[in-house]
Every structure is written in C-alpha cells, then in structure tokens.
Coordinates of C-alpha atoms in Angstrom, one line a residue:
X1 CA -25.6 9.9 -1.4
X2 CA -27.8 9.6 1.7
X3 CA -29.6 12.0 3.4
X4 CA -30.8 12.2 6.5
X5 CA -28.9 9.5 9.0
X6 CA -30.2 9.6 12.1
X7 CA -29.4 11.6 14.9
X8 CA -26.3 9.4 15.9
X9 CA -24.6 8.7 13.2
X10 CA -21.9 11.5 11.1
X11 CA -23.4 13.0 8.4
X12 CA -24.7 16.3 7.0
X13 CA -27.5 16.7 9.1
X14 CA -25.7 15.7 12.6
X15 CA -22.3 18.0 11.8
X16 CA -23.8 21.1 13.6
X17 CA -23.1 18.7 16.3
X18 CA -19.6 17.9 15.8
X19 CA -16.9 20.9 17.6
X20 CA -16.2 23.1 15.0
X21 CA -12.3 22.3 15.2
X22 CA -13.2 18.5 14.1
X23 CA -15.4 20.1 11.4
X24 CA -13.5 18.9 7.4
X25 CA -12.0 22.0 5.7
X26 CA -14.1 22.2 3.4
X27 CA -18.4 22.5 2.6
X28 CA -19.5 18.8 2.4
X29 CA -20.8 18.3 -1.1
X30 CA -20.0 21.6 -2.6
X31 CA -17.1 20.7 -4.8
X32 CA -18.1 18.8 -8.2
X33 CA -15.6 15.5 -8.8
X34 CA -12.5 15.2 -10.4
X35 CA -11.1 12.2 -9.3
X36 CA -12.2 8.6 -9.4
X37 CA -10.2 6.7 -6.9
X38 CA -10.1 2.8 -7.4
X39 CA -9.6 0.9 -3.4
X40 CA -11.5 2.5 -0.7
X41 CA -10.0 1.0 2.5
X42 CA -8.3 3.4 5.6
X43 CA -5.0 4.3 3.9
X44 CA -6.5 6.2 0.9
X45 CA -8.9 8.0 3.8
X46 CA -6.1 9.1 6.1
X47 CA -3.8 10.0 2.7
X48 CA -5.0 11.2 -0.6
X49 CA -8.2 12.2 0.4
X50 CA -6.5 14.2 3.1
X51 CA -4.4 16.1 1.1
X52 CA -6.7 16.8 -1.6
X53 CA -9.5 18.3 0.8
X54 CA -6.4 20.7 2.3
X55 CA -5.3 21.3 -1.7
X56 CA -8.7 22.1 -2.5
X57 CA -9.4 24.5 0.6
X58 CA -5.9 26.7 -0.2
X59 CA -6.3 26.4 -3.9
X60 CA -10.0 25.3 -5.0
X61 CA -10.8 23.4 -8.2
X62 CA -13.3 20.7 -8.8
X63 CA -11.7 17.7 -7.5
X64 CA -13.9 16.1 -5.2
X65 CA -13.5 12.2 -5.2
X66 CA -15.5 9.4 -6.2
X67 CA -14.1 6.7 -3.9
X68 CA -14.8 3.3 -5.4
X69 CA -14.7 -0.1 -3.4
X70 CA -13.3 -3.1 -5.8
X71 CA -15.3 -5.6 -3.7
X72 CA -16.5 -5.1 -0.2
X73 CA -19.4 -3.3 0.8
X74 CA -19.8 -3.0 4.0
X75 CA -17.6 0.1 3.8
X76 CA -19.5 1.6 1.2
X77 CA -22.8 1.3 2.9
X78 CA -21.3 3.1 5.7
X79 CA -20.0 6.0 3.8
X80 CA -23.4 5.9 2.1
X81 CA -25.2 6.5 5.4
X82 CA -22.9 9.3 6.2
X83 CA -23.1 10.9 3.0
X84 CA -19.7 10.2 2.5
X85 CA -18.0 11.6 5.7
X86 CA -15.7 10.3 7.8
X87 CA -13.2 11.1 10.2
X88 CA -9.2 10.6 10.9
X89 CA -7.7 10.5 14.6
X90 CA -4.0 11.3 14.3
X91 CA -2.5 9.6 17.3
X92 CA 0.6 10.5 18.6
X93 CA 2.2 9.3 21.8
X94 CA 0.5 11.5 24.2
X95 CA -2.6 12.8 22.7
X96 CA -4.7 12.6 19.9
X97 CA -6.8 14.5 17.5
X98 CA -9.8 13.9 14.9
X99 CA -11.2 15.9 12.1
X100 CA -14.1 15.0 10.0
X101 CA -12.8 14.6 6.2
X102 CA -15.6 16.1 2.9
X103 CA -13.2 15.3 -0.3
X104 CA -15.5 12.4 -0.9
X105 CA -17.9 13.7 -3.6
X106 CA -19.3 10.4 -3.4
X107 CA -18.9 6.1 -3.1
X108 CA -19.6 3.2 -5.6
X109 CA -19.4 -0.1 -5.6
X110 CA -17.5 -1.8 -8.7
X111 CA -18.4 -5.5 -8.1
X112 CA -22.1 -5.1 -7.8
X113 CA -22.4 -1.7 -10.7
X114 CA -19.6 -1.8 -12.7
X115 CA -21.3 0.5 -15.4
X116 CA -21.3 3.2 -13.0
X117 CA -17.7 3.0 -12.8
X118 CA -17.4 2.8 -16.1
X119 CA -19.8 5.9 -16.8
X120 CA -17.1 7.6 -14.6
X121 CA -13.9 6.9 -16.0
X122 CA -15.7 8.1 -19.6
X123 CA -17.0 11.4 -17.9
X124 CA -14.9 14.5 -19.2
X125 CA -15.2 15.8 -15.6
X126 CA -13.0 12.8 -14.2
X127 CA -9.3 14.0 -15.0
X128 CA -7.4 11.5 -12.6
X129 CA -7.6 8.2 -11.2
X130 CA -6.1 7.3 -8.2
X131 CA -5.3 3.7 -7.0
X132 CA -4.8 2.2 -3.6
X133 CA -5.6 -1.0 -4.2
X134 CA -2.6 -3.3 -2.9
X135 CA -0.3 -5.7 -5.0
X136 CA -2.0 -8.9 -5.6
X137 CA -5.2 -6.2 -7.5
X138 CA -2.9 -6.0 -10.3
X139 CA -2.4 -9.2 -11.3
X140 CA 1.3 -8.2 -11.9
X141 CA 4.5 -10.8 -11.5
X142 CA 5.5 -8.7 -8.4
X143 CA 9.4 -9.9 -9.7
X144 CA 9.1 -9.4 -13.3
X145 CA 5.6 -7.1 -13.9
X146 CA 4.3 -9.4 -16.2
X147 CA 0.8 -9.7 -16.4
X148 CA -0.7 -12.7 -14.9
X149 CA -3.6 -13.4 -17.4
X150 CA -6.3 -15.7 -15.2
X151 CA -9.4 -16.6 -16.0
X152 CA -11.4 -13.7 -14.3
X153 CA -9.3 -11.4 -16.1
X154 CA -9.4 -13.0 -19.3
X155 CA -13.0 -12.6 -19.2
X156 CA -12.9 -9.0 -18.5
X157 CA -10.6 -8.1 -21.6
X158 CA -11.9 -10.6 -24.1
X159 CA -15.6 -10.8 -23.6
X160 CA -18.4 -8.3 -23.3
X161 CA -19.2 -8.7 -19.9
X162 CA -18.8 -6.0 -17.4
X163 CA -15.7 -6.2 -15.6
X164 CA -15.0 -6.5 -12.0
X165 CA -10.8 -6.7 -11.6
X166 CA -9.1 -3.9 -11.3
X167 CA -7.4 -4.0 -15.2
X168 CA -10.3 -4.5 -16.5
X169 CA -12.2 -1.4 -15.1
X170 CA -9.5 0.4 -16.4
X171 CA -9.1 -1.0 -20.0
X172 CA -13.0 -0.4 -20.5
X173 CA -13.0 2.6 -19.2
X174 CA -10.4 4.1 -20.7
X175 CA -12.1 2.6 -24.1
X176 CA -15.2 3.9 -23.2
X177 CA -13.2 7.2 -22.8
X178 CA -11.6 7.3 -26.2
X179 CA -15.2 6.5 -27.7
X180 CA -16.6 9.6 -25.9
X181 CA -13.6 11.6 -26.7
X182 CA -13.7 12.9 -22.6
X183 CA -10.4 14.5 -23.2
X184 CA -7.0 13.5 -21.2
X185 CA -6.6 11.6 -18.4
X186 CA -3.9 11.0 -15.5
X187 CA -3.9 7.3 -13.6
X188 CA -1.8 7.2 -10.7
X189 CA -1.0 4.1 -8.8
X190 CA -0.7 5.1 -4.7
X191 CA 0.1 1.3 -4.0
X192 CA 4.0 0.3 -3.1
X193 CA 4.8 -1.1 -5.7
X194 CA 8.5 -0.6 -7.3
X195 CA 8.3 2.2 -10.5
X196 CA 4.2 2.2 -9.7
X197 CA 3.5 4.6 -12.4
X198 CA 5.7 2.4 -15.0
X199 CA 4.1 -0.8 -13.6
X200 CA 0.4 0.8 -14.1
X201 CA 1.2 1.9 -17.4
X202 CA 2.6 -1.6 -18.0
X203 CA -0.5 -3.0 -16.7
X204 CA -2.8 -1.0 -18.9
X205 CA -0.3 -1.4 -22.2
X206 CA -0.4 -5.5 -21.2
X207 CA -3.9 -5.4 -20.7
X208 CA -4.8 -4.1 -24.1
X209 CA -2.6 -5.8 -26.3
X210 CA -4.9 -8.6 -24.6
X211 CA -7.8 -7.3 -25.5
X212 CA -7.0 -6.8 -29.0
X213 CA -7.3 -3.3 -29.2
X214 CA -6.8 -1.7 -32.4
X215 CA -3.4 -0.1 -33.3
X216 CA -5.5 3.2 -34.3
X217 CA -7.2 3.1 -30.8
X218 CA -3.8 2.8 -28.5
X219 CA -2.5 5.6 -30.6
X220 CA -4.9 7.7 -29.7
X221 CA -5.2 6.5 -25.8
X222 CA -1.2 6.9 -25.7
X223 CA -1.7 10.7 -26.1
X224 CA -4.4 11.3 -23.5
X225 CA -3.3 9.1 -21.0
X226 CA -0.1 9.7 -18.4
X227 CA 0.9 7.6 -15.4
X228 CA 2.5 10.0 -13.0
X229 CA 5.0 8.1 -10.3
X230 CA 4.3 8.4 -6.7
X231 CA 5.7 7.4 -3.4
X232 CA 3.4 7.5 -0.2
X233 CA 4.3 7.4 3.2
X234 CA 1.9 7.1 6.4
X235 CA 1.4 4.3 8.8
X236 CA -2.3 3.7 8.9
X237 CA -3.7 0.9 10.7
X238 CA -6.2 -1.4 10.5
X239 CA -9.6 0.7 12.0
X240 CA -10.8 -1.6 15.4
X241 CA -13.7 -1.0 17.8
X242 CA -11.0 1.4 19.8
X243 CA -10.9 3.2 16.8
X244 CA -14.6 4.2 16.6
X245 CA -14.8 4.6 20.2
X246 CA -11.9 7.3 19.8
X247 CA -13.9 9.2 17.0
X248 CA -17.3 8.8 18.6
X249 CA -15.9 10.3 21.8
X250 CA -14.3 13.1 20.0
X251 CA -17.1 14.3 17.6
X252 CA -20.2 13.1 19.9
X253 CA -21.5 10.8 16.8
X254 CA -20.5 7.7 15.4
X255 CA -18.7 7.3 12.4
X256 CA -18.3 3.9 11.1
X257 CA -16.0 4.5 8.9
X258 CA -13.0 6.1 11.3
X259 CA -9.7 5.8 10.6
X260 CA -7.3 6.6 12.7
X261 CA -3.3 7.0 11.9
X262 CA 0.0 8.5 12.8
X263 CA 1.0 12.1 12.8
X264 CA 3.9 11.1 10.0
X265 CA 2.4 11.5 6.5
X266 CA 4.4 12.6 3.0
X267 CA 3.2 11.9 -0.5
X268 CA 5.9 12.4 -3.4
X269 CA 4.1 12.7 -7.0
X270 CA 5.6 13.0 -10.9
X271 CA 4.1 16.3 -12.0
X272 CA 2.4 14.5 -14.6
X273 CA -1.4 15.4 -15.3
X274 CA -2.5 16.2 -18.2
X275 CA -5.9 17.2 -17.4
X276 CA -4.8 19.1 -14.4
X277 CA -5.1 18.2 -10.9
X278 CA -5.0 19.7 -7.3
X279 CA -2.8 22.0 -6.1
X280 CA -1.5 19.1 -3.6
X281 CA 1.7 21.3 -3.1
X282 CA -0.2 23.7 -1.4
X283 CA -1.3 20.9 1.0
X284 CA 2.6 19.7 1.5
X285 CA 2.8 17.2 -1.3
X286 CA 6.3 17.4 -3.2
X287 CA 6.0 17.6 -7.3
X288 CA 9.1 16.5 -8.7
X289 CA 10.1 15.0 -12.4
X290 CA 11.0 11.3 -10.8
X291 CA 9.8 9.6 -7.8
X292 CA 12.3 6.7 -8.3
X293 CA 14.7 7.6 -5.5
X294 CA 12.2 8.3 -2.7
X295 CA 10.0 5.6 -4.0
X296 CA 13.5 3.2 -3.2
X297 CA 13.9 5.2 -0.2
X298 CA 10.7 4.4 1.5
X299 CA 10.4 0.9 0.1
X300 CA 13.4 -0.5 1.2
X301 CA 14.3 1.7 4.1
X302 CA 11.0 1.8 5.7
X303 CA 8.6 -0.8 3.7
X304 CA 11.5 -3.3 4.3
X305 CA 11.5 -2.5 8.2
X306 CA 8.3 -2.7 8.7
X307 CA 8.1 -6.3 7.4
X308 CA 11.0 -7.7 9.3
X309 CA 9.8 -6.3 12.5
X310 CA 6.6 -8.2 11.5
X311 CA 8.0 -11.5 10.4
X312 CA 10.3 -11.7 13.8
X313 CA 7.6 -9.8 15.7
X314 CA 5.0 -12.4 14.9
X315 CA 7.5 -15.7 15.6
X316 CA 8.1 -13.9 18.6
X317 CA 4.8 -14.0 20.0
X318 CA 4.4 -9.8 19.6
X319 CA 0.8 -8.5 18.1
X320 CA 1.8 -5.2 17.6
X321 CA 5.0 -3.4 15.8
X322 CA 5.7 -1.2 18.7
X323 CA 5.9 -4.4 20.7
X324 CA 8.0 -6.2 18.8
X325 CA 10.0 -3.1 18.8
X326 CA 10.8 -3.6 22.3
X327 CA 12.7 -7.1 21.8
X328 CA 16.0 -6.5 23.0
X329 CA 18.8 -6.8 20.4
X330 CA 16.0 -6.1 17.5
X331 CA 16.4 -1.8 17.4
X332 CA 19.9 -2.6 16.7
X333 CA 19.6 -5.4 14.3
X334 CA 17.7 -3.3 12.4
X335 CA 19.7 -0.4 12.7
X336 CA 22.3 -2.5 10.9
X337 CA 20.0 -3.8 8.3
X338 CA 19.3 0.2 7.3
X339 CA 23.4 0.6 7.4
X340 CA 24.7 -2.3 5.9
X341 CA 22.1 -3.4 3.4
X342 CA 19.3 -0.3 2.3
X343 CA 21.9 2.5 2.6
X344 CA 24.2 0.7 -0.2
X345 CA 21.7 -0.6 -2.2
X346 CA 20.3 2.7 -3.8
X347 CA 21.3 6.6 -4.3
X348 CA 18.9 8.3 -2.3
X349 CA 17.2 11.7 -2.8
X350 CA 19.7 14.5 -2.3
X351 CA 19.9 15.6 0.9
X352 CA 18.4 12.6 2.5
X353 CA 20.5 10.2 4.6
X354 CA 19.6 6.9 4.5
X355 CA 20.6 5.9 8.2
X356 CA 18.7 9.0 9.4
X357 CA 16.1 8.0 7.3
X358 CA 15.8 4.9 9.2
X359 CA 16.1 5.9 12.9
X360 CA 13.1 8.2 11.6
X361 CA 11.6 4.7 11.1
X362 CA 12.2 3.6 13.7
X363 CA 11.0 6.4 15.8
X364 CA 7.8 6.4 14.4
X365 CA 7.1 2.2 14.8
X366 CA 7.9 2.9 18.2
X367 CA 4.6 5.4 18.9
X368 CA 2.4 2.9 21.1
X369 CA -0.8 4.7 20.0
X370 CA -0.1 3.1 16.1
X371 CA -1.9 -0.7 17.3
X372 CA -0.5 -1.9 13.9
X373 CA -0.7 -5.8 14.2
X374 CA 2.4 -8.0 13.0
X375 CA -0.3 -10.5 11.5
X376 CA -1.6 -7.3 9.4
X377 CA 1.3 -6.4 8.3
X378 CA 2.9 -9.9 7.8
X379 CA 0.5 -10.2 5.0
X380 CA 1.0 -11.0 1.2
X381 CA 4.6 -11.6 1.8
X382 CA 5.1 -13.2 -1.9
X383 CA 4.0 -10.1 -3.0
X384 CA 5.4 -7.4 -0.8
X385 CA 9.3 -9.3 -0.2
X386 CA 10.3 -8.7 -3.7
X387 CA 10.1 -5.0 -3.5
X388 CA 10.6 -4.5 0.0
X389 CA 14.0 -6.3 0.5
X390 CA 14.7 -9.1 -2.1
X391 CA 15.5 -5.8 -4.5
X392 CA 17.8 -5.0 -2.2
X393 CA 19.7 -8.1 -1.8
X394 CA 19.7 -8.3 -5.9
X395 CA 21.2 -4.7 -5.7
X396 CA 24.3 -5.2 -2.9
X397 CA 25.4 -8.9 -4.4
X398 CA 25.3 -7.3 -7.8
X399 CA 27.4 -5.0 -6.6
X400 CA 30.0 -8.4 -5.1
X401 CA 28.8 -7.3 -1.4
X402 CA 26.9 -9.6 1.2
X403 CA 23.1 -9.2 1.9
X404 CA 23.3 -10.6 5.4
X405 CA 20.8 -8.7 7.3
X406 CA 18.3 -9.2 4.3
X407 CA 19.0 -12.7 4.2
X408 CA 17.7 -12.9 7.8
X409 CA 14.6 -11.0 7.0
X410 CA 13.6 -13.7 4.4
X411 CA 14.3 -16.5 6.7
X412 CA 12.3 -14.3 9.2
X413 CA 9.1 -15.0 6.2
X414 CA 10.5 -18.5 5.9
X415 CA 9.9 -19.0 9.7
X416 CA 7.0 -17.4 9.9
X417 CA 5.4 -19.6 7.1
X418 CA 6.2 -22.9 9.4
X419 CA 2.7 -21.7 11.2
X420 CA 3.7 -21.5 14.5
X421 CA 5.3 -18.3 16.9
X422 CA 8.0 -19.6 19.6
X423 CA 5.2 -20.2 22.0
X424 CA 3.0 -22.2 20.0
X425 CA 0.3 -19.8 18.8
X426 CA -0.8 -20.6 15.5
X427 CA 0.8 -18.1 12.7
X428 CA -2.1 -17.7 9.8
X429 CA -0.8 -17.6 6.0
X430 CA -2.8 -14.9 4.4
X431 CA -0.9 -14.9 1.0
X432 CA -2.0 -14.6 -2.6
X433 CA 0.2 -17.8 -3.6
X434 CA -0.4 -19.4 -0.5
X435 CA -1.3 -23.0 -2.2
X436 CA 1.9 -22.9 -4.3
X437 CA 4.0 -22.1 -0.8
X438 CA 2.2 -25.1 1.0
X439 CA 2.8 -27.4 -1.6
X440 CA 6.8 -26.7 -1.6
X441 CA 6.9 -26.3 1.7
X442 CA 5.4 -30.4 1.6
X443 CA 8.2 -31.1 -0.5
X444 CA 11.3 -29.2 1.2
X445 CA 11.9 -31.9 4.3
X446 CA 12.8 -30.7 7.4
X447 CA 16.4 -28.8 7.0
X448 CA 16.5 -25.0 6.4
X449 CA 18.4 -26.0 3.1
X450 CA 15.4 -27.8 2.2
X451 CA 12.8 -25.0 2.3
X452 CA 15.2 -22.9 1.5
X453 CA 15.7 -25.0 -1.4
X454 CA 11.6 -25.6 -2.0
X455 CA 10.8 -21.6 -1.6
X456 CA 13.5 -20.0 -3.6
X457 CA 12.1 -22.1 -6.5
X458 CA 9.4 -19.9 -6.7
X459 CA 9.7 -17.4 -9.9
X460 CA 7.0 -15.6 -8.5
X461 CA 8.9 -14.5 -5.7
X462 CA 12.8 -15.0 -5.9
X463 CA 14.7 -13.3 -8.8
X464 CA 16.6 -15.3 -10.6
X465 CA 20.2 -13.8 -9.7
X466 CA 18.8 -14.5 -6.5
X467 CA 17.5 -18.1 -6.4
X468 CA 21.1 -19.3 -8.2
X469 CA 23.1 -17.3 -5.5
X470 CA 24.6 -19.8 -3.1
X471 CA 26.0 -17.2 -0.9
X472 CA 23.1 -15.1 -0.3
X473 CA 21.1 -18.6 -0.1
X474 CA 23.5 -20.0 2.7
X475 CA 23.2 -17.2 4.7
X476 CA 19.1 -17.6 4.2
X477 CA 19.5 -21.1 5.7
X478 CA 21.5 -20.5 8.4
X479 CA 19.4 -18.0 10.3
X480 CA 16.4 -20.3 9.7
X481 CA 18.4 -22.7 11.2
X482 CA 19.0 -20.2 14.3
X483 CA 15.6 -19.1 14.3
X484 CA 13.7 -22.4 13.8
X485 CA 16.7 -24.0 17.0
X486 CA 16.4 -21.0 19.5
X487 CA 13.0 -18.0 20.2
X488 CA 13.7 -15.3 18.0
X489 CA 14.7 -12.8 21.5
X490 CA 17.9 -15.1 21.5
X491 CA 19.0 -15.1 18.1
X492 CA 18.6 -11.4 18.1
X493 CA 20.5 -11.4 21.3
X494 CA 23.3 -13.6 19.7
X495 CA 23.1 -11.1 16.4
X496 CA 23.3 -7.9 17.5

C-alpha cells in the first residue's frame, strides 16, 4: 500500500486529523488478511467490509480484506493513495454521519495482475472469498444458471493464459490452491442472485467440467471447498461529487473513495466456513442453516420494488427513487404488488410478515437523503427481472392465481426499453443483452402484443411456463398498452 498521501488526502498519515468519532474501529493495517473479496465497488464498502471491521474489533481474528477490482482502476488507485481507507456517510433523513472504514488489508487489480490474485486465492492465510460482483460477472443463464461459455471465458478455462473473468479467477485459483495444498476454503457470493451460494457452486462445478479437470482433482476440491448462502440488504448508491463533499466536510480530508448509504443494513449468511471466518454475529449478522427464505424475502419483496419504482419512475420523468415515490397512486400500487403478488409467492422467514416487510420498503425508498437514480437502478434488467419478479409471477400462476401487478412491472421494463420517458427525455439501455432486445424489439411492430410477443421470446430472460402463458402475457400487453397511450401518473391513477 501507499504511504505518505499528502496532507489532504485520507490516509495513515493525515487520520490524526480526522475527529476521533469518524476514526475506523479498528488500527489501520494491524490485522493480517483473511479474506479475498472479488468486486470492489460502494456496496461491498458500505456492507461486508463494515461488518467485518465491527466483527473483528468485538471478536478479533485475522481477517483483514484484500479487496480486488475485476476491471476498473480508477478505484483502486484511489484506495492505493489512501492506503486503503475510506469512509461511509450513513444518511438518514435529518442528519448524517461518517466514519473512516480499516478492514481493507489491502487492493489489487485482477485485469492488469491476475497472478497476484491468483497467489491469493492459493495462500493458506486466505480462508474466504467474498463476491459482489453483479449478475452479468457470472456468466450464468440468470433463468436457468447455466453457464454461458463465451469466448473470453473459454480462454480462461482451456488455455494457459492468465485469466481475467470472474470464473476463471476462481477455477485457477482454486487449482492453484489444491496444488499448494493451502487447506479449506469458503466462497461466498454477496450478489442478488436467487440460491447465490448454489448458483456459485454451480458456476465453479460448470466451470471445471470445462476445463477438464481431473476426476481425482474435483474430489479433492469438493472437500475443501463450501459455498455458504447469503442474503444482503442495504441501499447504497452510486458515490457523486455530493458524496465526497459530505465526507470531506466531515473528516477535514478528502477521501475519494466515499461512499455514502442508508442507515438500513442486514446481512443473512449459511454458517458455512470451513476455514473459519469472523465473528460477524457479533457485528449483527444472522448465522442460520438456509438463507433461502430471507434470500426470497428480500428479492422479491424489496429487490422487486425497487425495480418497478425504477422502471415507472424513469418513464415518468423521476431521477431519483424517492421521487418517483411521490407519484400519486404509485405507494399504493405497490402496496398491492407486496400483498397480492410477493406475499403469496413464497413462505417467508418465521416471524416475518411479508406486507410489513414491504411498507419497511417502502419507508426506507422514501428517505430523500438515499439520491438513488431510476437510470442506476433501471439497469441490467435482463438480468435482474428474472429473480426480482418474473420468479414470482412463475410462483402465483403455478399456484392457478393471477400475477397482475407483476405483469405491470414487466411492461413497466417493456416501456422503459421503447427509449423515451413521457416527456421525451431519452431513456439509455444499459443491458448485458441489449443487442438481442434491439433486434426483437425491430421485429415486434408497433402493438404491445407485438413486443410482448418479440421480448417474451427471449430464453434468457422469460421462463418457459412463462413465455407460453397467455394469461399472464395478456395482462403484460395491456398495461403496455395503458402505459405506452397515457404518462405513467395516470395509469397509476386509473390502477390504484
């Protein structure tokens, strides 16, 4: 790490500087690593590194983190500079407060020194691997988790090159471990992704049957290696120039890389490690044998929320969630989304109710300090729909009952992708299969049936029971109809 930044600028040397309430919890550099964590963007900053600093501090161990960047630097060179500190701002609706963050033991850079990484994941010392690297980094089928072989990856797994996706680093490594005999391992996917820890180990088992790995080598990984479930929950958004303003004025340096993010934060984990891990109860982490039901909970009854506030906030002209909150009719359109749809789809945890769940939601979109854009969230929605609130409609009409309100959030996504908002403002596609959606959405005409028709062709997205359901594809087509005729603030008007 770097010594030595400069008299403005967070790091070691300026944190005698910083009021000792914002100071992290524990000595900067004083606790060896444990932990290799794979996606080094704001949520992993204001989530798992936060806990594991607080585990650490009630509980000690040697788990400092090695955060690794897949492919940008410019947040690594940041870190770098400020050997490897950085702040949070919580915000809350009336005041805020920032604390300077030391789990990082140190950053890498995987695109431009893969063998570091690798030297990592076959280090004895490294006992878990975290992941928070979104959905499209897995190269899954987010409908049926199968793995989507391209060429980049193919190169990784079948040639000697050093790799640079995110299945590859883990393949080698995890050779590279079994060679060096470093002793068990943990990987634990953080992303929202439905039954994460069985779609990493999925990944991993896929991944190696395409390398060709030897039957005597997967026998060996298959007792060193676990892949605990997890379901984590904090709105973090997108770190803006307000955001470093906020830090710089509350620690009197600049930090560069400042997150900032709600109050709101739970992480639910499978008490899986085999080579130990933090104490992360001790920080308000809940251990349990199966994430599955909270995992459900949060995807589809706040994951699923957050993306049709996004879709109808966007078409309505809104920038941020809270914004689009305040569209009349939309609290309780939503309300009866939660009620109707999520709340039958799934059992939930004991003692949770799923319609409190959601006003909780709700609540907590509507803090006007969270800037959390529509466009941001809007995002990837071939990847994030499936999980999010196609599972849910697969769920009810398997069940013989309508999906009504999530039929209304995919024609929300179907409206969204016709590029405009209701006053004209262009609506950016910023999706992994966005070539295959503009070339059906050529070919569906200009009736709702029609794209409706051109988009639920798409494997990668719709489910099957889904694409051949006429009922649930009816109702798709005639709020597009409504939305695409009338400004979304009327048709939520008319609905609710």
């Amino acid at each position: 790490m770097a010594v030595n930044v400069g008299t403005d600028r967070l790091g070691l040397a300026t944190l005698r500087r910083v009021p000792e309430q914002s100071r992290p919890l524990i000595r900067p550099g004083s606790v060896p690593a444990g932990i290799v964590h794979l996606g080094l963007g704001a949520f992993h900053r204001a989530h798992q590194a936060v806990y594991t600093e607080a585990a650490v501090d009630a509980a000690g161990g040697n788990w400092g983190i090695i955060g690794v960047a897949p492919r940008s630097t410019t947040l690594v060179e940041a870190l770098a500079a400020q050997d490897a500190l950085f702040s949070v701002t919580t915000l809350a609706a009336d005041r805020s407060e920032t604390r300077v963050v030391g789990a990082l033991a140190g950053v890498r850079h995987a695109a431009s020194d893969p063998a570091a990484v690798l030297a990592l994941l076959a280090d004895p010392a490294i006992r878990v691997v975290t992941l928070t690297v979104t959905e499209k980094a897995y190269h899954l089928d987010p409908v049926s988790g199968v793995l989507r072989a391209d060429p980049e990856l193919t190169r990784d797994l079948t040639t000697d090159r050093l790799p640079v996706t995110v299945p590859g680093l883990l393949v080698r490594g995890l050779l590279a471990r079994a060679a060096a005999q470093a002793g068990p391992i943990a990987l634990v996917s953080c992303d929202n992704l439905p039954s994460n820890g069985r779609r990493l180990r999925g990944l991993v088992q896929q991944s190696l049957a395409l390398a060709g790995v030897p039957d005597a080598v997967l026998d060996a990984l298959a007792g060193q290696v676990s892949f605990p479930g997890t379901m984590v929950d904090r709105i973090v958004p997108a770190s803006t120039d307000a955001t470093l303003a906020d830090a710089r004025a509350a620690l009197g340096v600049t930090d560069l890389a400042a997150v900032a993010a709600e109050p709101y934060t739970q992480w639910v984990v499978e008490d899986d490690f085999p080579g130990g891990r933090p104490r992360w109860e001790r920080a308000g982490a809940v251990l349990t044998t199966d994430a599955g039901r909270w995992e459900r909970l949060k995807l589809r009854g706040l994951n699923g929320v957050h993306s049709a506030v996004a879709y109808l906030g966007a078409v309505a002209g809104r920038e941020t969630i809270a914004e689009a909150l305040a569209l009349p009719g939309l609290t309780d359109v939503l309300r009866r989304f939660v009620a109707d749809d999520v709340a039958g789809s799934f059992t939930p945890p004991d003692g949770v109710r799923v319609t409190g769940y959601g006003d909780e939601v709700l609540a907590r979109f509507a803090n006007p300090a969270i800037r959390h854009r529509t466009l941001q969230v809007a995002m990837d929605g071939s990847q994030k729909l499936p999980q999010r609130v196609l599972h849910t409609a697969v769920d009810l009409r398997a069940q013989g009952r309508p999906a009504y309100w999530s039929a209304l959030v995919v024609a929300a996504w179907l409206r969204f992708l016709d590029g405009r908002a209701d006053d004209g403002t262009v609506l950016p596609l910023d999706d992994p299969l966005a070539d295959r959606i503009t070339t059906a959405l050529a070919t569906a005409g200009d009736t709702p049936a029609g794209t409706v028709e051109a988009l639920f062709a798409l494997p990668e997205v719709f489910p099957a029971a889904l694409a051949d359901d006429d009922g649930f594809r009816t109702d798709v087509a005639g709020w597009l109809g409504a939305l695409r005729t009338h400004p979304v603030a009327a048709v939520l008007a008319g609905a609710a």
